[in-house]
Amino acid sequence: MKNIFRNWWSQSLLLLVAVGMLASCNKELPEPTPIQPPPATGTQTISQILAANPNYSFLVAAIARAGSSLSFNPADATAKYTMFAPDNNAFIASGIPSIAVINGMPVASVAALVNYHVMPGLLLKAADFKTDFPNMYMQSALVLSSAPPLAYRMSIFPRKHSTGNWVNNLPITSADVMASNGVMHGVPFLLSPPTQVIAQILAGNANFTYLMAAIARGDAGPPPGGQALLPLLSNGAANFTLFAPTNQAFNNLFAALGLPQDISTINALPTQQVWGIVAFHLLLNKRAFFRNFPDGQSTFPSLIGVPQQYKVSLAAGTLEVRGPANLIPPAPGTPYYAKATAMDAHAVNGVVHTIDAVLLPQ
């Protein structure tokens, strides 16, 4: 988490790629549940509160650096905003150590960063956070595409959990600082706006070459009515959770089946079978960060309707998932879970959890 913005500038082209995918997509976006904003009770605007507190000098500098490129105005007394407000320590913990660094960043990058911390037209207090799985689907002030027919802002995901309130995968450290034009909630790190879609994350990671080969194999002959997987994972307006098995996870499966431990084995398997296995790793219209999962055991349906089974320990920080056929022979088989070895890779169109075994639906 410490250096999440070190490669921010070099990733700007990837964000443009994602925006291009959004512009080419004609899928209807899910509408967030309307929330009637209650009247604000503070006597100062968000801008005034930030300016009066030296712990927010980095954020004040970022707002000034962004200037007219911001899509909201924290000094507007007639507006309503919910801001997830990082203090100076949050900037430092995220790899931005000084105001000088902020002032040396491109204006567009700073504006995108600040805009992603704000939900415009909304006053969302801590009591308004919902507990529904996986999270609330809201839109930030970060505009990705304003061109019709697809106007789109980067999504942001608040949620109430047994461990407190969260936004994306970050805890709320202080809640309900009321302003005359909204409410502020403290966060311990900067919220990092994603710059890639899931397909780009997979293609750029050498641990997922088998998974990319499986996606290509499945797309060569999906079952009747089955959508091609790569376009789904490239769709910037979609919303997925992907459990991504590593190359070693595939080789472990091949070894258990007595097949060659090689990427070429994927192309020897039936296309519809491979499509079904890959699709089973997806939750459709659900972006579930680790802290969104219920503590303990639960089940939720995959893209193909077959439920995935979860075993989660929030205290231990562990996430495990299995399919109905994840069994160790002989019959009756012993169930086994795939363990998440890396979690919460945030994409424009979802979140990726790396797992150490392939999930089997049947």
Coordinates of C-alpha atoms in Angstrom, one line a residue:
M1 CA 0.0 0.0 0.0
K2 CA 2.9 2.3 0.8
N3 CA 3.9 3.1 -2.8
I4 CA 0.6 2.8 -4.6
F5 CA 1.1 6.1 -6.4
R6 CA 4.8 5.6 -7.4
N7 CA 3.7 4.5 -10.9
W8 CA 0.7 6.8 -11.2
W9 CA 2.1 8.9 -14.0
S10 CA 3.2 5.9 -16.1
Q11 CA -0.3 4.3 -15.8
S12 CA -2.2 7.3 -17.3
L13 CA -2.1 5.6 -20.7
L14 CA -3.7 2.5 -19.2
L15 CA -6.5 4.7 -17.9
L16 CA -7.1 6.0 -21.3
V17 CA -7.3 2.5 -22.7
A18 CA -9.9 1.7 -20.0
V19 CA -11.9 4.8 -20.9
G20 CA -11.8 3.8 -24.6
M21 CA -13.3 0.5 -23.6
L22 CA -16.0 2.3 -21.8
A23 CA -16.8 4.5 -24.7
S24 CA -17.2 1.4 -27.0
C25 CA -19.5 -0.4 -24.6
N26 CA -23.3 0.0 -24.8
K27 CA -24.2 -2.0 -21.8
E28 CA -26.7 -0.3 -19.4
L29 CA -25.1 0.6 -16.1
P30 CA -26.7 -0.4 -12.8
E31 CA -28.2 2.6 -11.1
P32 CA -27.1 3.2 -7.5
T33 CA -29.9 3.2 -5.0
P34 CA -31.1 6.8 -4.5
I35 CA -30.4 8.2 -1.0
Q36 CA -32.2 11.3 0.1
P37 CA -29.6 13.6 1.5
P38 CA -30.4 14.8 5.0
P39 CA -29.8 18.5 5.8
A40 CA -26.2 19.2 6.7
T41 CA -25.6 20.4 10.3
G42 CA -22.1 21.9 10.2
T43 CA -21.5 25.7 10.1
Q44 CA -18.5 25.5 7.9
T45 CA -18.0 24.2 4.3
I46 CA -15.7 21.3 3.7
S47 CA -13.2 23.7 2.2
Q48 CA -13.2 25.8 5.5
I49 CA -12.9 22.7 7.7
L50 CA -9.9 21.5 5.7
A51 CA -8.2 24.9 5.7
A52 CA -8.6 25.3 9.4
N53 CA -6.9 21.9 10.2
P54 CA -3.1 21.7 9.6
N55 CA -3.4 17.9 9.4
Y56 CA -5.2 18.3 6.0
S57 CA -2.6 20.6 4.5
F58 CA -1.6 18.0 1.9
L59 CA -5.3 17.6 0.8
V60 CA -5.7 21.4 0.7
A61 CA -2.6 21.5 -1.5
A62 CA -3.9 18.8 -3.8
I63 CA -7.3 20.6 -4.2
A64 CA -5.4 23.8 -5.0
R65 CA -3.2 22.0 -7.5
A66 CA -6.2 20.4 -9.2
G67 CA -7.9 23.8 -9.4
S68 CA -10.6 24.0 -12.1
S69 CA -10.0 20.4 -13.1
L70 CA -12.0 19.2 -10.1
S71 CA -15.5 18.2 -10.9
F72 CA -16.7 19.4 -7.5
N73 CA -16.3 22.6 -5.5
P74 CA -15.7 22.0 -1.7
A75 CA -16.3 25.7 -1.1
D76 CA -19.8 25.6 -2.6
A77 CA -22.2 26.2 0.3
T78 CA -25.2 25.2 -1.8
A79 CA -23.8 21.7 -2.7
K80 CA -23.9 18.4 -0.9
Y81 CA -20.8 16.1 -0.9
T82 CA -19.6 13.0 0.9
M83 CA -15.8 13.2 1.1
F84 CA -13.4 10.4 2.2
A85 CA -10.8 12.7 3.5
P86 CA -7.1 11.6 3.7
D87 CA -5.0 13.5 6.2
N88 CA -1.3 14.2 5.8
N89 CA -0.4 10.8 7.3
A90 CA -2.6 9.1 4.7
F91 CA -0.7 10.8 1.9
I92 CA 2.7 9.9 3.4
A93 CA 1.6 6.3 4.0
S94 CA 0.6 6.1 0.3
G95 CA 3.9 7.2 -1.0
I96 CA 3.4 11.0 -1.4
P97 CA 5.7 12.5 1.3
S98 CA 5.4 16.2 0.8
I99 CA 3.4 19.1 -0.7
A100 CA 6.3 19.6 -3.1
V101 CA 5.6 16.2 -4.6
I102 CA 1.9 17.0 -5.0
N103 CA 2.8 20.3 -6.7
G104 CA 5.2 18.4 -9.1
M105 CA 2.5 15.9 -10.2
P106 CA 0.4 16.6 -13.4
V107 CA -2.7 18.5 -12.7
A108 CA -4.9 15.8 -14.3
S109 CA -3.4 13.1 -12.1
V110 CA -4.0 15.2 -8.9
A111 CA -7.6 16.0 -10.0
A112 CA -8.3 12.4 -10.7
L113 CA -7.0 11.4 -7.3
V114 CA -9.0 14.1 -5.4
N115 CA -12.2 13.5 -7.4
Y116 CA -12.1 9.8 -6.5
H117 CA -12.4 10.7 -2.8
V118 CA -15.8 12.5 -3.3
M119 CA -19.3 11.4 -3.9
P120 CA -21.2 14.5 -5.3
G121 CA -24.9 15.2 -4.6
L122 CA -24.9 12.9 -1.6
L123 CA -24.6 13.2 2.2
L124 CA -23.8 9.7 3.4
K125 CA -23.4 9.5 7.2
A126 CA -22.0 6.4 8.9
A127 CA -25.5 5.3 9.9
D128 CA -26.4 5.3 6.2
F129 CA -23.8 2.7 5.2
K130 CA -25.5 -0.6 4.3
T131 CA -24.6 -4.1 5.3
D132 CA -25.8 -5.8 2.0
F133 CA -23.3 -8.1 0.3
P134 CA -21.1 -7.2 -1.4
N135 CA -21.2 -3.4 -0.9
M136 CA -23.0 -0.2 -1.9
Y137 CA -22.4 0.7 -5.6
M138 CA -21.9 4.5 -5.7
Q139 CA -20.3 6.9 -8.1
S140 CA -17.4 9.2 -7.3
A141 CA -16.7 12.6 -8.8
L142 CA -14.0 11.1 -11.1
V143 CA -15.5 11.3 -14.6
L144 CA -14.3 8.7 -17.0
S145 CA -16.6 9.4 -19.9
S146 CA -19.1 12.3 -20.4
A147 CA -19.8 11.5 -24.0
P148 CA -23.3 10.1 -24.8
P149 CA -24.7 7.5 -24.9
L150 CA -22.4 6.4 -22.0
A151 CA -21.8 8.9 -19.3
Y152 CA -19.8 7.2 -16.6
R153 CA -18.0 8.1 -13.4
M154 CA -15.6 5.8 -11.5
S155 CA -17.4 3.7 -9.0
I156 CA -16.7 3.7 -5.3
F157 CA -17.9 1.2 -2.8
P158 CA -18.9 2.0 0.8
R159 CA -20.0 -0.7 3.2
K160 CA -20.9 -1.3 6.8
H161 CA -19.4 -4.4 8.3
S162 CA -19.1 -6.1 11.7
T163 CA -15.6 -4.6 11.9
G164 CA -16.8 -1.1 11.2
N165 CA -17.4 1.1 8.1
W166 CA -15.3 0.6 5.0
V167 CA -14.9 2.2 1.6
N168 CA -13.4 -0.1 -1.1
N169 CA -10.8 -2.0 1.0
L170 CA -10.0 0.8 3.4
P171 CA -11.5 1.3 6.9
I172 CA -13.1 4.5 7.9
T173 CA -10.9 5.8 10.8
S174 CA -13.2 8.8 11.7
A175 CA -16.8 9.3 10.7
D176 CA -19.3 12.1 10.4
V177 CA -17.3 15.3 10.4
M178 CA -20.3 17.4 9.5
A179 CA -20.0 20.4 7.2
S180 CA -22.6 22.9 5.9
N181 CA -22.2 21.3 2.5
G182 CA -21.7 17.7 3.3
V183 CA -19.9 15.1 5.5
M184 CA -16.3 13.9 5.8
H185 CA -15.0 10.5 6.8
G186 CA -11.3 9.9 7.5
V187 CA -9.3 7.2 5.7
P188 CA -5.8 5.9 6.6
F189 CA -4.5 5.8 3.0
L190 CA -5.4 7.4 -0.3
L191 CA -8.2 5.7 -2.3
S192 CA -6.4 4.6 -5.4
P193 CA -8.5 5.0 -8.6
P194 CA -7.9 1.9 -10.7
T195 CA -6.3 2.4 -14.1
Q196 CA -6.8 -1.0 -15.7
V197 CA -9.7 -3.4 -16.5
I198 CA -9.4 -7.0 -15.2
A199 CA -8.2 -8.3 -18.6
Q200 CA -5.3 -5.9 -18.5
I201 CA -4.4 -7.0 -14.9
L202 CA -4.3 -10.6 -16.0
A203 CA -2.4 -9.9 -19.2
G204 CA 0.3 -8.0 -17.4
N205 CA 1.0 -10.6 -14.7
A206 CA 3.2 -13.6 -15.6
N207 CA 1.4 -15.7 -13.0
F208 CA -1.8 -15.7 -15.0
T209 CA -0.5 -16.9 -18.4
Y210 CA -2.4 -20.2 -18.0
L211 CA -5.6 -18.4 -17.0
M212 CA -5.3 -16.1 -20.1
A213 CA -4.8 -19.3 -22.2
A214 CA -7.9 -20.8 -20.6
I215 CA -9.9 -17.7 -21.4
A216 CA -8.8 -17.9 -25.0
R217 CA -9.6 -21.6 -25.2
G218 CA -13.1 -21.1 -23.7
D219 CA -13.8 -18.2 -26.1
A220 CA -12.9 -20.4 -29.0
G221 CA -16.2 -22.4 -28.4
P222 CA -18.4 -21.2 -25.6
P223 CA -21.6 -23.2 -24.8
P224 CA -24.9 -22.0 -26.4
G225 CA -25.8 -18.7 -24.9
G226 CA -22.4 -18.3 -23.2
Q227 CA -20.8 -14.9 -23.6
A228 CA -17.1 -14.6 -24.7
L229 CA -15.1 -14.1 -21.6
L230 CA -12.3 -11.8 -22.7
P231 CA -14.8 -9.1 -23.8
L232 CA -16.6 -9.4 -20.5
L233 CA -13.3 -8.9 -18.6
S234 CA -12.4 -6.0 -20.9
N235 CA -15.8 -4.3 -20.4
G236 CA -15.1 -1.2 -18.3
A237 CA -18.8 -0.7 -17.4
A238 CA -19.1 -4.2 -15.9
N239 CA -18.7 -5.2 -12.2
F240 CA -17.0 -8.5 -11.3
T241 CA -15.2 -10.3 -8.6
L242 CA -12.6 -12.7 -10.1
F243 CA -10.9 -15.5 -8.2
A244 CA -7.8 -15.9 -10.4
P245 CA -5.9 -19.2 -10.2
T246 CA -2.1 -19.0 -10.8
N247 CA -0.1 -21.0 -13.3
Q248 CA 0.9 -23.4 -10.5
A249 CA -2.7 -23.9 -9.5
F250 CA -3.4 -25.1 -13.1
N251 CA -0.3 -27.4 -13.0
N252 CA -1.4 -28.8 -9.7
L253 CA -4.8 -29.7 -11.2
F254 CA -3.2 -31.2 -14.3
A255 CA -1.0 -33.4 -12.0
A256 CA -4.0 -34.6 -10.1
L257 CA -5.7 -35.5 -13.3
G258 CA -2.6 -37.3 -14.7
L259 CA -2.2 -34.7 -17.5
P260 CA 1.0 -33.0 -18.7
Q261 CA 1.9 -30.0 -16.5
D262 CA 2.1 -27.6 -19.4
I263 CA 0.1 -24.7 -20.8
S264 CA -0.5 -26.7 -23.9
T265 CA -2.7 -29.0 -21.9
I266 CA -5.4 -26.3 -21.8
N267 CA -5.8 -26.4 -25.6
A268 CA -6.3 -30.2 -25.5
L269 CA -9.4 -29.8 -23.3
P270 CA -13.0 -29.3 -24.6
T271 CA -13.7 -25.6 -25.2
Q272 CA -17.1 -25.6 -23.4
Q273 CA -15.6 -27.4 -20.4
V274 CA -12.8 -24.8 -20.1
W275 CA -15.3 -22.0 -20.6
G276 CA -17.4 -23.3 -17.7
I277 CA -14.5 -23.6 -15.4
V278 CA -13.3 -20.1 -16.1
A279 CA -16.8 -18.6 -15.8
F280 CA -17.2 -20.4 -12.4
H281 CA -14.4 -18.2 -11.1
L282 CA -16.5 -15.0 -11.6
L283 CA -19.1 -13.3 -9.5
L284 CA -21.4 -11.2 -11.8
N285 CA -22.4 -7.7 -10.8
K286 CA -20.6 -8.1 -7.5
R287 CA -17.4 -6.4 -6.5
A288 CA -16.4 -8.0 -3.3
F289 CA -13.3 -6.8 -1.5
F290 CA -12.0 -9.0 1.3
R291 CA -13.7 -7.0 4.0
N292 CA -17.0 -7.3 2.1
F293 CA -17.3 -11.1 2.7
P294 CA -19.3 -12.3 5.7
D295 CA -17.2 -13.7 8.5
G296 CA -17.3 -17.5 8.6
Q297 CA -18.9 -19.7 6.0
S298 CA -21.2 -18.6 3.2
T299 CA -22.2 -19.2 -0.4
F300 CA -22.9 -17.0 -3.4
P301 CA -23.8 -17.9 -7.0
S302 CA -21.1 -17.7 -9.7
L303 CA -21.5 -16.4 -13.3
I304 CA -22.8 -19.9 -14.3
G305 CA -25.2 -20.1 -11.4
V306 CA -23.4 -22.8 -9.5
P307 CA -22.6 -21.5 -6.0
Q308 CA -19.1 -20.9 -4.7
Q309 CA -18.5 -21.7 -1.1
Y310 CA -16.5 -19.4 1.2
K311 CA -14.6 -19.7 4.4
V312 CA -13.5 -16.3 5.8
S313 CA -11.7 -15.2 8.9
L314 CA -11.6 -11.5 9.1
A315 CA -9.5 -11.6 12.3
A316 CA -6.9 -13.8 10.6
G317 CA -7.1 -12.0 7.3
T318 CA -7.8 -15.3 5.4
L319 CA -10.2 -15.9 2.4
E320 CA -10.8 -19.4 1.1
V321 CA -13.2 -20.5 -1.7
R322 CA -14.2 -23.8 -3.2
G323 CA -16.4 -25.4 -5.8
P324 CA -18.6 -28.5 -5.5
A325 CA -16.0 -30.6 -7.3
N326 CA -13.0 -29.4 -5.3
L327 CA -12.6 -32.9 -3.8
I328 CA -9.5 -35.1 -3.0
P329 CA -10.2 -38.7 -4.1
P330 CA -11.1 -41.4 -3.3
A331 CA -14.8 -41.3 -3.1
P332 CA -16.3 -39.9 -1.1
G333 CA -13.9 -37.1 -1.7
T334 CA -12.5 -34.8 0.9
P335 CA -13.4 -31.2 0.3
Y336 CA -10.5 -28.7 -0.1
Y337 CA -10.5 -24.9 -0.4
A338 CA -8.4 -22.6 -2.6
K339 CA -6.6 -20.1 -0.5
A340 CA -6.4 -16.4 -1.6
T341 CA -2.7 -15.6 -1.7
A342 CA -3.2 -12.0 -2.8
M343 CA -6.4 -10.0 -2.4
D344 CA -8.1 -6.8 -3.5
A345 CA -6.4 -6.0 -6.9
H346 CA -8.8 -3.2 -7.8
A347 CA -9.8 -2.8 -11.4
V348 CA -12.0 -0.4 -13.3
N349 CA -14.5 -3.2 -13.7
G350 CA -14.0 -5.2 -10.6
V351 CA -11.6 -6.8 -8.1
V352 CA -9.2 -9.7 -8.4
H353 CA -8.3 -12.2 -5.7
T354 CA -5.3 -14.5 -6.6
I355 CA -6.0 -18.1 -5.5
D356 CA -3.7 -21.2 -5.3
A357 CA -6.1 -23.8 -6.8
V358 CA -8.5 -24.0 -9.7
L359 CA -12.2 -24.0 -8.7
L360 CA -14.3 -26.8 -10.2
P361 CA -18.0 -26.5 -10.6
Q362 CA -18.7 -30.2 -11.2

